[in-house]
mmCIF file of C-alpha atoms and ligand atoms in Angstrom:
data_model
loop_
_atom_site.group_PDB
_atom_site.id
_atom_site.type_symbol
_atom_site.label_atom_id
_atom_site.label_comp_id
_atom_site.label_asym_id
_atom_site.label_seq_id
_atom_site.Cartn_x
_atom_site.Cartn_y
_atom_site.Cartn_z
ATOM 1 C CA MET A 1 -29.366 28.582 -41.916
ATOM 2 C CA ALA A 2 -30.768 25.159 -42.742
ATOM 3 C CA ASP A 3 -27.627 23.445 -41.493
ATOM 4 C CA LYS A 4 -27.999 24.905 -38.012
ATOM 5 C CA ARG A 5 -28.404 22.328 -35.291
ATOM 6 C CA ASP A 6 -31.502 22.284 -33.191
ATOM 7 C CA TYR A 7 -30.945 24.333 -30.030
ATOM 8 C CA TYR A 8 -32.318 21.596 -27.790
ATOM 9 C CA GLU A 9 -30.011 19.124 -29.441
ATOM 10 C CA VAL A 10 -27.050 21.455 -28.974
ATOM 11 C CA LEU A 11 -27.699 21.618 -25.246
ATOM 12 C CA GLY A 12 -28.662 17.957 -25.037
ATOM 13 C CA VAL A 13 -31.999 18.612 -23.341
ATOM 14 C CA GLY A 14 -35.562 17.705 -24.185
ATOM 15 C CA LYS A 15 -38.133 20.101 -25.624
ATOM 16 C CA SER A 16 -39.878 20.282 -22.285
ATOM 17 C CA ALA A 17 -36.701 20.994 -20.288
ATOM 18 C CA SER A 18 -37.132 23.454 -17.448
ATOM 19 C CA GLY A 19 -35.192 26.694 -17.215
ATOM 20 C CA ASP A 20 -32.941 25.162 -14.591
ATOM 21 C CA GLU A 21 -32.205 22.094 -16.698
ATOM 22 C CA ILE A 22 -31.299 24.339 -19.615
ATOM 23 C CA LYS A 23 -29.062 26.448 -17.433
ATOM 24 C CA LYS A 24 -27.356 23.385 -15.996
ATOM 25 C CA ALA A 25 -26.748 21.854 -19.430
ATOM 26 C CA TYR A 26 -25.422 25.162 -20.670
ATOM 27 C CA ARG A 27 -22.994 25.588 -17.783
ATOM 28 C CA GLN A 28 -21.562 22.128 -18.293
ATOM 29 C CA LEU A 29 -21.115 22.556 -22.025
ATOM 30 C CA ALA A 30 -19.826 26.096 -21.785
ATOM 31 C CA ARG A 31 -17.162 24.982 -19.339
ATOM 32 C CA LYS A 32 -16.270 22.078 -21.553
ATOM 33 C CA TYR A 33 -15.832 24.198 -24.666
ATOM 34 C CA HIS A 34 -14.617 27.397 -23.119
ATOM 35 C CA PRO A 35 -11.685 28.449 -25.314
ATOM 36 C CA ASP A 36 -9.563 29.205 -22.240
ATOM 37 C CA VAL A 37 -9.922 25.598 -21.196
ATOM 38 C CA ASN A 38 -10.483 23.610 -24.346
ATOM 39 C CA LYS A 39 -7.692 23.960 -26.871
ATOM 40 C CA GLU A 40 -9.310 21.923 -29.622
ATOM 41 C CA ALA A 41 -9.628 23.735 -32.911
ATOM 42 C CA ASP A 42 -13.409 23.755 -33.031
ATOM 43 C CA ALA A 43 -13.930 24.539 -29.334
ATOM 44 C CA GLU A 44 -14.733 28.175 -29.986
ATOM 45 C CA THR A 45 -17.292 27.329 -32.658
ATOM 46 C CA LYS A 46 -18.954 24.836 -30.345
ATOM 47 C CA PHE A 47 -18.835 27.298 -27.497
ATOM 48 C CA LYS A 48 -20.599 29.900 -29.626
ATOM 49 C CA GLU A 49 -23.172 27.383 -30.726
ATOM 50 C CA VAL A 50 -23.892 26.456 -27.122
ATOM 51 C CA LYS A 51 -24.051 30.097 -26.099
ATOM 52 C CA GLU A 52 -26.433 30.913 -28.901
ATOM 53 C CA ALA A 53 -28.716 28.015 -28.040
ATOM 54 C CA TYR A 54 -28.723 29.064 -24.419
ATOM 55 C CA ASP A 55 -29.427 32.717 -25.203
ATOM 56 C CA VAL A 56 -32.535 31.739 -27.088
ATOM 57 C CA LEU A 57 -33.803 28.954 -24.856
ATOM 58 C CA SER A 58 -33.190 30.826 -21.604
ATOM 59 C CA ASP A 59 -35.386 33.699 -22.740
ATOM 60 C CA ASP A 60 -39.053 32.725 -22.505
ATOM 61 C CA GLY A 61 -40.117 34.964 -25.354
ATOM 62 C CA GLN A 62 -37.367 33.860 -27.701
ATOM 63 C CA ARG A 63 -37.870 30.233 -26.734
ATOM 64 C CA ALA A 64 -41.562 30.418 -27.549
ATOM 65 C CA ARG A 65 -40.802 31.951 -30.939
ATOM 66 C CA TYR A 66 -38.124 29.368 -31.586
ATOM 67 C CA ASP A 67 -40.493 26.533 -30.657
ATOM 68 C CA GLN A 68 -42.993 27.929 -33.125
ATOM 69 C CA PHE A 69 -40.795 28.999 -36.021
ATOM 70 C CA GLY A 70 -37.449 27.291 -35.540
ATOM 71 C CA HIS A 71 -34.287 28.945 -36.780
ATOM 72 C CA VAL A 72 -34.909 32.121 -38.644
ATOM 73 C CA ASP A 73 -32.351 33.696 -40.881
ATOM 74 C CA PRO A 74 -31.029 36.665 -38.940
ATOM 75 C CA ASN A 75 -30.878 38.654 -42.171
ATOM 76 C CA GLN A 76 -34.641 38.601 -42.212
ATOM 77 C CA GLY A 77 -35.070 40.542 -39.092
ATOM 78 C CA MET A 78 -34.114 38.533 -36.067
ATOM 79 C CA GLY A 79 -30.672 40.067 -35.930
ATOM 80 C CA GLY A 80 -28.761 39.485 -32.757
ATOM 81 C CA ALA A 81 -30.966 36.705 -31.473
ATOM 82 C CA GLY A 82 -27.804 34.690 -31.083
ATOM 83 C CA GLY A 83 -26.228 37.341 -28.950
ATOM 84 C CA PHE A 84 -22.806 36.405 -30.225
ATOM 85 C CA SER A 85 -22.759 38.243 -33.482
ATOM 86 C CA GLY A 86 -19.718 40.260 -32.609
ATOM 87 C CA ASN A 87 -21.065 43.793 -32.398
ATOM 88 C CA GLY A 88 -19.856 44.185 -28.897
ATOM 89 C CA ASP A 89 -22.773 42.666 -27.084
ATOM 90 C CA PHE A 90 -20.630 40.005 -25.553
ATOM 91 C CA GLY A 91 -17.661 41.359 -23.733
ATOM 92 C CA GLY A 92 -15.105 38.611 -24.220
ATOM 93 C CA PHE A 93 -14.908 35.108 -22.912
ATOM 94 C CA GLY A 94 -13.786 36.147 -19.467
ATOM 95 C CA ASP A 95 -17.156 37.686 -18.793
ATOM 96 C CA ILE A 96 -18.971 34.431 -19.030
ATOM 97 C CA PHE A 97 -17.195 33.067 -16.001
ATOM 98 C CA ASP A 98 -18.841 35.446 -13.620
ATOM 99 C CA MET A 99 -22.107 33.819 -14.541
ATOM 100 C CA PHE A 100 -20.768 30.518 -13.364
ATOM 101 C CA PHE A 101 -19.178 31.738 -10.216
ATOM 102 C CA GLY A 102 -20.861 35.030 -9.493
ATOM 103 C CA GLY A 103 -24.091 33.143 -9.849
ATOM 104 C CA ASN A 104 -26.672 35.691 -10.868
ATOM 105 C CA GLY A 105 -27.433 33.676 -13.997
ATOM 106 C CA GLY A 106 -28.358 35.052 -17.394
ATOM 107 C CA ARG A 107 -28.555 38.804 -17.182
ATOM 108 C CA ARG A 108 -25.453 40.220 -15.651
ATOM 109 C CA ASP A 109 -25.373 43.223 -13.418
ATOM 110 C CA PRO A 110 -22.524 45.244 -14.934
ATOM 111 C CA ASN A 111 -21.482 46.462 -11.521
ATOM 112 C CA ALA A 112 -21.524 43.122 -9.758
ATOM 113 C CA PRO A 113 -18.262 41.668 -8.495
ATOM 114 C CA GLN A 114 -16.583 39.605 -11.156
ATOM 115 C CA ARG A 115 -14.388 36.615 -10.529
ATOM 116 C CA GLY A 116 -10.941 36.718 -12.125
ATOM 117 C CA ASN A 117 -10.005 34.398 -14.946
ATOM 118 C CA ASP A 118 -8.256 31.117 -14.362
ATOM 119 C CA LEU A 119 -4.708 30.902 -15.638
ATOM 120 C CA GLN A 120 -2.734 27.977 -16.916
ATOM 121 C CA TYR A 121 1.014 27.618 -16.666
ATOM 122 C CA SER A 122 3.016 24.838 -18.228
ATOM 123 C CA MET A 123 6.094 23.752 -16.275
ATOM 124 C CA THR A 124 8.747 21.360 -17.525
ATOM 125 C CA ILE A 125 10.695 19.542 -14.837
ATOM 126 C CA GLU A 126 13.467 16.966 -14.752
ATOM 127 C CA PHE A 127 12.709 13.266 -14.407
ATOM 128 C CA LYS A 128 14.074 13.061 -10.882
ATOM 129 C CA GLU A 129 12.333 16.264 -9.808
ATOM 130 C CA ALA A 130 9.059 14.560 -10.620
ATOM 131 C CA VAL A 131 10.107 11.555 -8.562
ATOM 132 C CA PHE A 132 11.307 13.431 -5.489
ATOM 133 C CA GLY A 133 9.261 16.602 -5.709
ATOM 134 C CA LYS A 134 10.540 20.130 -5.887
ATOM 135 C CA GLU A 135 9.943 23.549 -4.517
ATOM 136 C CA THR A 136 10.361 26.371 -6.940
ATOM 137 C CA GLU A 137 9.403 29.941 -7.669
ATOM 138 C CA ILE A 138 7.672 30.926 -10.863
ATOM 139 C CA THR A 139 6.802 34.296 -12.305
ATOM 140 C CA ILE A 140 3.291 34.623 -13.609
ATOM 141 C CA PRO A 141 2.152 37.610 -15.630
ATOM 142 C CA ARG A 142 -1.392 38.268 -14.516
ATOM 143 C CA THR A 143 -3.847 41.093 -14.159
ATOM 144 C CA GLU A 144 -4.577 42.371 -10.713
ATOM 145 C CA SER A 145 -6.826 45.050 -9.342
ATOM 146 C CA CYS A 146 -5.221 48.488 -9.725
ATOM 147 C CA ASP A 147 -3.928 49.780 -6.374
ATOM 148 C CA THR A 148 -4.055 53.449 -7.356
ATOM 149 C CA CYS A 149 -7.814 53.539 -7.934
ATOM 150 C CA ALA A 150 -8.763 50.438 -5.910
ATOM 151 C CA GLY A 151 -10.049 48.909 -9.116
ATOM 152 C CA SER A 152 -12.567 51.625 -9.995
ATOM 153 C CA GLY A 153 -10.611 52.924 -13.004
ATOM 154 C CA ALA A 154 -11.301 56.519 -11.966
ATOM 155 C CA LYS A 155 -8.632 59.058 -10.993
ATOM 156 C CA PRO A 156 -8.224 59.090 -7.202
ATOM 157 C CA GLY A 157 -10.684 61.598 -5.736
ATOM 158 C CA THR A 158 -13.172 61.061 -8.552
ATOM 159 C CA LYS A 159 -15.728 58.343 -9.095
ATOM 160 C CA PRO A 160 -17.103 56.597 -12.143
ATOM 161 C CA GLU A 161 -20.474 58.105 -13.027
ATOM 162 C CA THR A 162 -23.602 56.228 -13.944
ATOM 163 C CA CYS A 163 -23.969 56.045 -17.718
ATOM 164 C CA SER A 164 -26.655 58.442 -18.912
ATOM 165 C CA VAL A 165 -27.541 56.373 -21.976
ATOM 166 C CA CYS A 166 -28.353 53.058 -20.279
ATOM 167 C CA ARG A 167 -28.888 54.501 -16.783
ATOM 168 C CA GLY A 168 -26.373 52.079 -15.369
ATOM 169 C CA SER A 169 -27.833 48.858 -16.703
ATOM 170 C CA GLY A 170 -25.045 48.458 -19.255
ATOM 171 C CA GLN A 171 -27.568 47.318 -21.819
ATOM 172 C CA GLN A 172 -29.405 49.011 -24.604
ATOM 173 C CA GLU A 173 -32.642 47.744 -25.977
ATOM 174 C CA VAL A 174 -33.015 47.781 -29.714
ATOM 175 C CA VAL A 175 -36.556 47.489 -31.003
ATOM 176 C CA GLN A 176 -37.082 45.998 -34.412
ATOM 177 C CA ASN A 177 -40.219 45.314 -36.362
ATOM 178 C CA THR A 178 -40.125 41.838 -37.848
ATOM 179 C CA PRO A 179 -42.607 39.592 -39.622
ATOM 180 C CA PHE A 180 -43.230 38.027 -36.228
ATOM 181 C CA GLY A 181 -43.959 41.237 -34.453
ATOM 182 C CA ARG A 182 -41.914 43.656 -32.454
ATOM 183 C CA MET A 183 -38.636 42.194 -31.298
ATOM 184 C CA VAL A 184 -36.624 43.634 -28.482
ATOM 185 C CA ASN A 185 -32.966 42.802 -28.529
ATOM 186 C CA ARG A 186 -30.583 43.727 -25.796
ATOM 187 C CA ARG A 187 -27.016 44.588 -26.496
ATOM 188 C CA ALA A 188 -24.166 46.128 -24.576
ATOM 189 C CA CYS A 189 -24.503 49.873 -24.213
ATOM 190 C CA SER A 190 -22.231 51.541 -26.725
ATOM 191 C CA ASN A 191 -21.701 54.591 -24.547
ATOM 192 C CA CYS A 192 -20.213 52.674 -21.597
ATOM 193 C CA SER A 193 -19.269 49.398 -23.305
ATOM 194 C CA GLY A 194 -21.726 47.581 -21.093
ATOM 195 C CA THR A 195 -20.173 48.625 -17.804
ATOM 196 C CA GLY A 196 -23.014 50.946 -16.816
ATOM 197 C CA LYS A 197 -20.485 53.540 -15.725
ATOM 198 C CA VAL A 198 -18.613 56.267 -17.457
ATOM 199 C CA ILE A 199 -15.227 57.368 -16.203
ATOM 200 C CA LYS A 200 -14.692 61.067 -16.832
ATOM 201 C CA GLU A 201 -11.190 61.262 -15.390
ATOM 202 C CA LYS A 202 -9.294 58.065 -15.817
ATOM 203 C CA CYS A 203 -6.831 56.668 -13.326
ATOM 204 C CA GLY A 204 -3.299 57.416 -14.502
ATOM 205 C CA THR A 205 -1.992 53.970 -13.580
ATOM 206 C CA CYS A 206 -4.518 51.671 -15.253
ATOM 207 C CA HIS A 207 -5.970 54.199 -17.745
ATOM 208 C CA GLY A 208 -9.475 53.419 -16.624
ATOM 209 C CA ALA A 209 -9.323 49.639 -16.819
ATOM 210 C CA GLY A 210 -9.319 49.155 -13.045
ATOM 211 C CA LYS A 211 -6.734 46.443 -13.443
ATOM 212 C CA VAL A 212 -3.052 46.272 -14.255
ATOM 213 C CA LYS A 213 -0.689 43.627 -15.591
ATOM 214 C CA LYS A 214 1.787 42.470 -13.015
ATOM 215 C CA GLN A 215 4.602 39.961 -12.839
ATOM 216 C CA ARG A 216 3.828 37.980 -9.733
ATOM 217 C CA LYS A 217 6.281 35.569 -8.126
ATOM 218 C CA ILE A 218 4.632 32.488 -6.711
ATOM 219 C CA ASN A 219 6.111 29.630 -4.731
ATOM 220 C CA VAL A 220 5.113 26.244 -6.066
ATOM 221 C CA ARG A 221 5.593 22.948 -4.301
ATOM 222 C CA ILE A 222 5.633 20.003 -6.699
ATOM 223 C CA PRO A 223 4.756 16.883 -4.709
ATOM 224 C CA ALA A 224 6.984 13.814 -4.976
ATOM 225 C CA GLY A 225 5.605 11.286 -7.432
ATOM 226 C CA VAL A 226 3.895 13.615 -9.930
ATOM 227 C CA ASP A 227 3.767 12.309 -13.444
ATOM 228 C CA ASP A 228 3.746 13.873 -16.859
ATOM 229 C CA GLY A 229 0.479 15.702 -17.499
ATOM 230 C CA ALA A 230 -0.360 16.203 -13.822
ATOM 231 C CA GLN A 231 -2.174 19.408 -12.963
ATOM 232 C CA ILE A 232 -1.640 21.369 -9.784
ATOM 233 C CA ARG A 233 -4.296 23.876 -8.819
ATOM 234 C CA LEU A 234 -3.301 26.932 -6.846
ATOM 235 C CA SER A 235 -6.514 28.365 -5.561
ATOM 236 C CA GLY A 236 -6.837 32.136 -5.880
ATOM 237 C CA GLU A 237 -3.566 32.592 -7.800
ATOM 238 C CA GLY A 238 -5.258 33.335 -11.118
ATOM 239 C CA GLU A 239 -6.207 36.773 -12.389
ATOM 240 C CA GLY A 240 -7.597 39.283 -9.976
ATOM 241 C CA GLY A 241 -11.360 39.726 -9.756
ATOM 242 C CA LEU A 242 -13.095 42.953 -10.628
ATOM 243 C CA ARG A 243 -15.137 45.125 -8.287
ATOM 244 C CA GLY A 244 -14.237 43.022 -5.296
ATOM 245 C CA GLY A 245 -14.800 39.667 -7.023
ATOM 246 C CA PRO A 246 -12.587 36.754 -6.021
ATOM 247 C CA PRO A 247 -9.476 35.934 -8.024
ATOM 248 C CA GLY A 248 -9.392 32.984 -10.397
ATOM 249 C CA ASP A 249 -7.248 29.899 -9.921
ATOM 250 C CA LEU A 250 -3.863 29.051 -11.353
ATOM 251 C CA TYR A 251 -3.415 25.633 -12.925
ATOM 252 C CA ILE A 252 0.115 24.353 -13.339
ATOM 253 C CA VAL A 253 0.456 21.622 -15.917
ATOM 254 C CA ILE A 254 3.515 19.446 -15.334
ATOM 255 C CA ARG A 255 5.659 18.183 -18.174
ATOM 256 C CA VAL A 256 8.347 15.683 -17.211
ATOM 257 C CA LYS A 257 11.516 15.332 -19.273
ATOM 258 C CA ALA A 258 12.602 11.867 -20.329
ATOM 259 C CA HIS A 259 15.599 10.225 -18.652
ATOM 260 C CA ASP A 260 18.406 8.524 -20.579
ATOM 261 C CA PHE A 261 18.452 5.405 -18.435
ATOM 262 C CA PHE A 262 15.232 5.217 -16.450
ATOM 263 C CA GLU A 263 11.783 4.914 -17.898
ATOM 264 C CA ARG A 264 8.680 5.353 -15.862
ATOM 265 C CA GLU A 265 5.280 3.757 -15.946
ATOM 266 C CA ASN A 266 3.053 5.058 -13.181
ATOM 267 C CA ASP A 267 5.016 4.328 -9.987
ATOM 268 C CA ASP A 268 7.320 1.755 -11.514
ATOM 269 C CA ILE A 269 10.717 2.358 -13.036
ATOM 270 C CA TYR A 270 12.092 0.342 -15.922
ATOM 271 C CA CYS A 271 15.677 0.091 -17.070
ATOM 272 C CA GLU A 272 17.765 -2.118 -19.277
ATOM 273 C CA VAL A 273 21.257 -3.375 -18.414
ATOM 274 C CA PRO A 274 23.722 -5.205 -20.639
ATOM 275 C CA LEU A 275 25.215 -8.597 -19.717
ATOM 276 C CA THR A 276 28.004 -10.430 -21.432
ATOM 277 C CA PHE A 277 27.038 -13.913 -22.469
ATOM 278 C CA VAL A 278 29.650 -15.212 -20.025
ATOM 279 C CA GLN A 279 27.891 -13.435 -17.142
ATOM 280 C CA ALA A 280 24.552 -14.718 -18.348
ATOM 281 C CA ALA A 281 25.792 -18.287 -18.712
ATOM 282 C CA LEU A 282 27.821 -18.527 -15.507
ATOM 283 C CA GLY A 283 25.876 -16.087 -13.327
ATOM 284 C CA ASP A 284 27.267 -12.972 -11.661
ATOM 285 C CA GLU A 285 26.529 -10.196 -9.255
ATOM 286 C CA ILE A 286 26.198 -6.790 -10.885
ATOM 287 C CA GLU A 287 25.584 -3.232 -9.717
ATOM 288 C CA ILE A 288 22.404 -1.461 -10.803
ATOM 289 C CA PRO A 289 21.772 2.261 -10.521
ATOM 290 C CA THR A 290 18.440 3.068 -8.907
ATOM 291 C CA LEU A 291 16.873 6.494 -8.381
ATOM 292 C CA THR A 292 18.651 6.906 -5.051
ATOM 293 C CA GLU A 293 21.630 4.564 -4.855
ATOM 294 C CA LYS A 294 23.481 1.637 -6.347
ATOM 295 C CA VAL A 295 22.225 -1.818 -5.479
ATOM 296 C CA LYS A 296 23.631 -5.282 -6.115
ATOM 297 C CA LEU A 297 21.663 -7.682 -8.260
ATOM 298 C CA LYS A 298 22.395 -11.396 -8.427
ATOM 299 C CA ILE A 299 22.185 -12.804 -11.934
ATOM 300 C CA PRO A 300 21.611 -16.551 -11.788
ATOM 301 C CA ALA A 301 23.552 -18.835 -14.108
ATOM 302 C CA GLY A 302 21.701 -19.500 -17.352
ATOM 303 C CA THR A 303 19.877 -16.159 -17.499
ATOM 304 C CA GLN A 304 18.216 -15.476 -20.836
ATOM 305 C CA THR A 305 18.260 -12.151 -22.609
ATOM 306 C CA GLY A 306 15.081 -10.166 -21.973
ATOM 307 C CA THR A 307 14.631 -11.523 -18.442
ATOM 308 C CA TYR A 308 13.246 -9.036 -15.937
ATOM 309 C CA PHE A 309 14.404 -8.741 -12.346
ATOM 310 C CA ARG A 310 12.432 -6.776 -9.814
ATOM 311 C CA LEU A 311 13.975 -4.430 -7.252
ATOM 312 C CA LYS A 312 11.177 -4.037 -4.772
ATOM 313 C CA GLY A 313 10.445 -0.550 -3.473
ATOM 314 C CA LYS A 314 13.025 1.120 -5.727
ATOM 315 C CA GLY A 315 10.404 2.885 -7.830
ATOM 316 C CA VAL A 316 8.602 6.205 -7.502
ATOM 317 C CA PRO A 317 6.943 7.297 -4.238
ATOM 318 C CA LYS A 318 3.181 7.025 -4.545
ATOM 319 C CA LEU A 319 1.575 10.428 -4.943
ATOM 320 C CA ARG A 320 -1.430 9.323 -2.945
ATOM 321 C CA GLY A 321 -0.926 7.048 0.008
ATOM 322 C CA TYR A 322 2.267 5.441 1.176
ATOM 323 C CA GLY A 323 4.912 3.262 -0.353
ATOM 324 C CA GLN A 324 6.786 3.204 -3.573
ATOM 325 C CA GLY A 325 6.716 1.371 -6.857
ATOM 326 C CA ASP A 326 9.366 -1.094 -7.972
ATOM 327 C CA GLN A 327 12.260 -0.963 -10.347
ATOM 328 C CA HIS A 328 12.231 -3.539 -13.116
ATOM 329 C CA VAL A 329 15.565 -4.444 -14.610
ATOM 330 C CA LYS A 330 15.629 -6.028 -18.024
ATOM 331 C CA VAL A 331 18.866 -7.747 -18.950
ATOM 332 C CA THR A 332 20.055 -7.790 -22.518
ATOM 333 C CA ILE A 333 22.854 -10.104 -23.524
ATOM 334 C CA VAL A 334 25.309 -8.341 -25.730
ATOM 335 C CA THR A 335 27.084 -10.395 -28.320
ATOM 336 C CA PRO A 336 30.765 -9.411 -28.521
ATOM 337 C CA THR A 337 31.813 -7.821 -31.785
ATOM 338 C CA LYS A 338 35.564 -7.430 -31.215
ATOM 339 C CA LEU A 339 37.251 -10.697 -30.347
ATOM 340 C CA SER A 340 40.948 -11.418 -30.196
ATOM 341 C CA ASP A 341 42.232 -14.465 -32.053
ATOM 342 C CA GLU A 342 42.680 -16.256 -28.751
ATOM 343 C CA GLN A 343 39.067 -15.558 -27.744
ATOM 344 C CA LYS A 344 37.861 -16.774 -31.116
ATOM 345 C CA ASP A 345 39.825 -20.016 -30.674
ATOM 346 C CA LEU A 346 38.326 -20.521 -27.245
ATOM 347 C CA LEU A 347 34.841 -19.972 -28.585
ATOM 348 C CA ARG A 348 35.419 -22.444 -31.404
ATOM 349 C CA GLN A 349 36.541 -24.967 -28.847
ATOM 350 C CA PHE A 350 33.470 -24.150 -26.769
ATOM 351 C CA GLY A 351 31.237 -24.635 -29.787
ATOM 352 C CA GLY A 352 32.927 -27.951 -30.551
ATOM 353 C CA ILE A 353 32.432 -29.239 -27.035
ATOM 354 C CA GLY A 354 28.982 -27.821 -26.646
ATOM 355 C CA GLY A 355 27.328 -29.850 -29.360
ATOM 356 C CA GLU A 356 25.750 -29.158 -32.721
ATOM 357 C CA SER A 357 22.802 -26.884 -32.106
ATOM 358 C CA PRO A 358 22.074 -24.322 -29.394
ATOM 359 C CA ALA A 359 18.778 -26.021 -28.734
ATOM 360 C CA GLU A 360 20.500 -28.911 -27.083
ATOM 361 C CA ASN A 361 22.220 -26.575 -24.679
ATOM 362 C CA ASN A 362 19.201 -24.618 -23.878
ATOM 363 C CA GLU A 363 15.973 -25.974 -22.481
ATOM 364 C CA HIS A 364 14.447 -22.577 -22.558
ATOM 365 C CA HIS A 365 14.773 -22.101 -26.244
ATOM 366 C CA GLU A 366 13.826 -25.599 -27.289
ATOM 367 C CA SER A 367 10.408 -24.586 -28.339
ATOM 368 C CA ILE A 368 11.715 -21.704 -30.411
ATOM 369 C CA PHE A 369 14.110 -23.980 -32.279
ATOM 370 C CA GLU A 370 11.381 -26.519 -32.703
ATOM 371 C CA LYS A 371 9.170 -23.836 -34.268
ATOM 372 C CA MET A 372 11.975 -22.715 -36.531
ATOM 373 C CA LYS A 373 12.613 -26.271 -37.718
ATOM 374 C CA LYS A 374 8.947 -26.556 -38.543
ATOM 375 C CA ALA A 375 9.136 -23.333 -40.533
ATOM 376 C CA PHE A 376 12.096 -24.723 -42.482
ATOM 377 C CA ARG A 377 9.978 -27.748 -43.316
ATOM 378 C CA GLY A 378 7.374 -25.368 -44.670
ATOM 379 C CA GLU A 379 4.845 -25.998 -41.901
HETATM 380 ZN ZN1 ZN B 1 -24.313 52.812 -20.805
HETATM 381 ZN ZN1 ZN B 2 -6.348 52.460 -11.661
#
């Protein structure tokens, strides 16, 4: 256990941190690494580490022993000090949330209302749906309180009884003699799985769980202007709470499909249009598709490839506030690849009239040709 990190270090608090500071640090870190929220590979390991540090440091007795002796190999008699050792004394990740939201800190009353879990739903929408918004219906599988037994888990007409082993506390105390004296560890009661109640006759609908899986249809309004990765929170649309606890929230994560022609950067739209070199040289008026309509764009004579033109207000509506972004049009001059003999003749004539090098016809590119000449000279 030598490679174990210091518990104070894990929680990022000082050795003299108060109980409240420890609790606060723990809540922040536990939320950050909660495996329902954090999908990084090592999130669960970190979460367990944080939980273990908190379990020890939040208990005055254990903290005092830890301050004195540091980490002690659990095989030598401090078994379960971490509280996360997997023998059923920690009833799944969902349970931790009621500490955050139910707010009775540390030792949980097994019969207290429990807030439902948050849910996450990933929704892929079309490019233009993100621009203009969308109203849609989604089906979410989620657990809800069982209607038949009103969430108690007991057959209608019967009631869950207080567990005779733990007398309703949901916890069993296990006393161990260790080199440091008598240690009392608490773990979930094995008779009632930590609920404090025993159901003699189970509800036929939920089989004693007090909750059932349901497919719930929910209307979702995607606001105009959302971008890829946006998250929409639907308060109270997560999993149902237990024993009268509030439901969790539903988070919808938006994924936006790419568009063949338009590209988006924040509220601005980018696109690329081809020009013939005749249009670019002589100037022209061309039609450009925007998100809503076609608009005319004047191309001045002598336009270079790669030039951007801005169509003001033709971008994406701003999600917050008023107004819209712009559309930026990049023109690319396309060199013809299939020329008739007559066209070739005309171009040869053009080249003959036009002079020896393109640089002389083109102020814009002078510097580029100058640089190239230098490179030829080995500079
Ligand atoms: Zn019990
Ligand atoms: Zn039921």
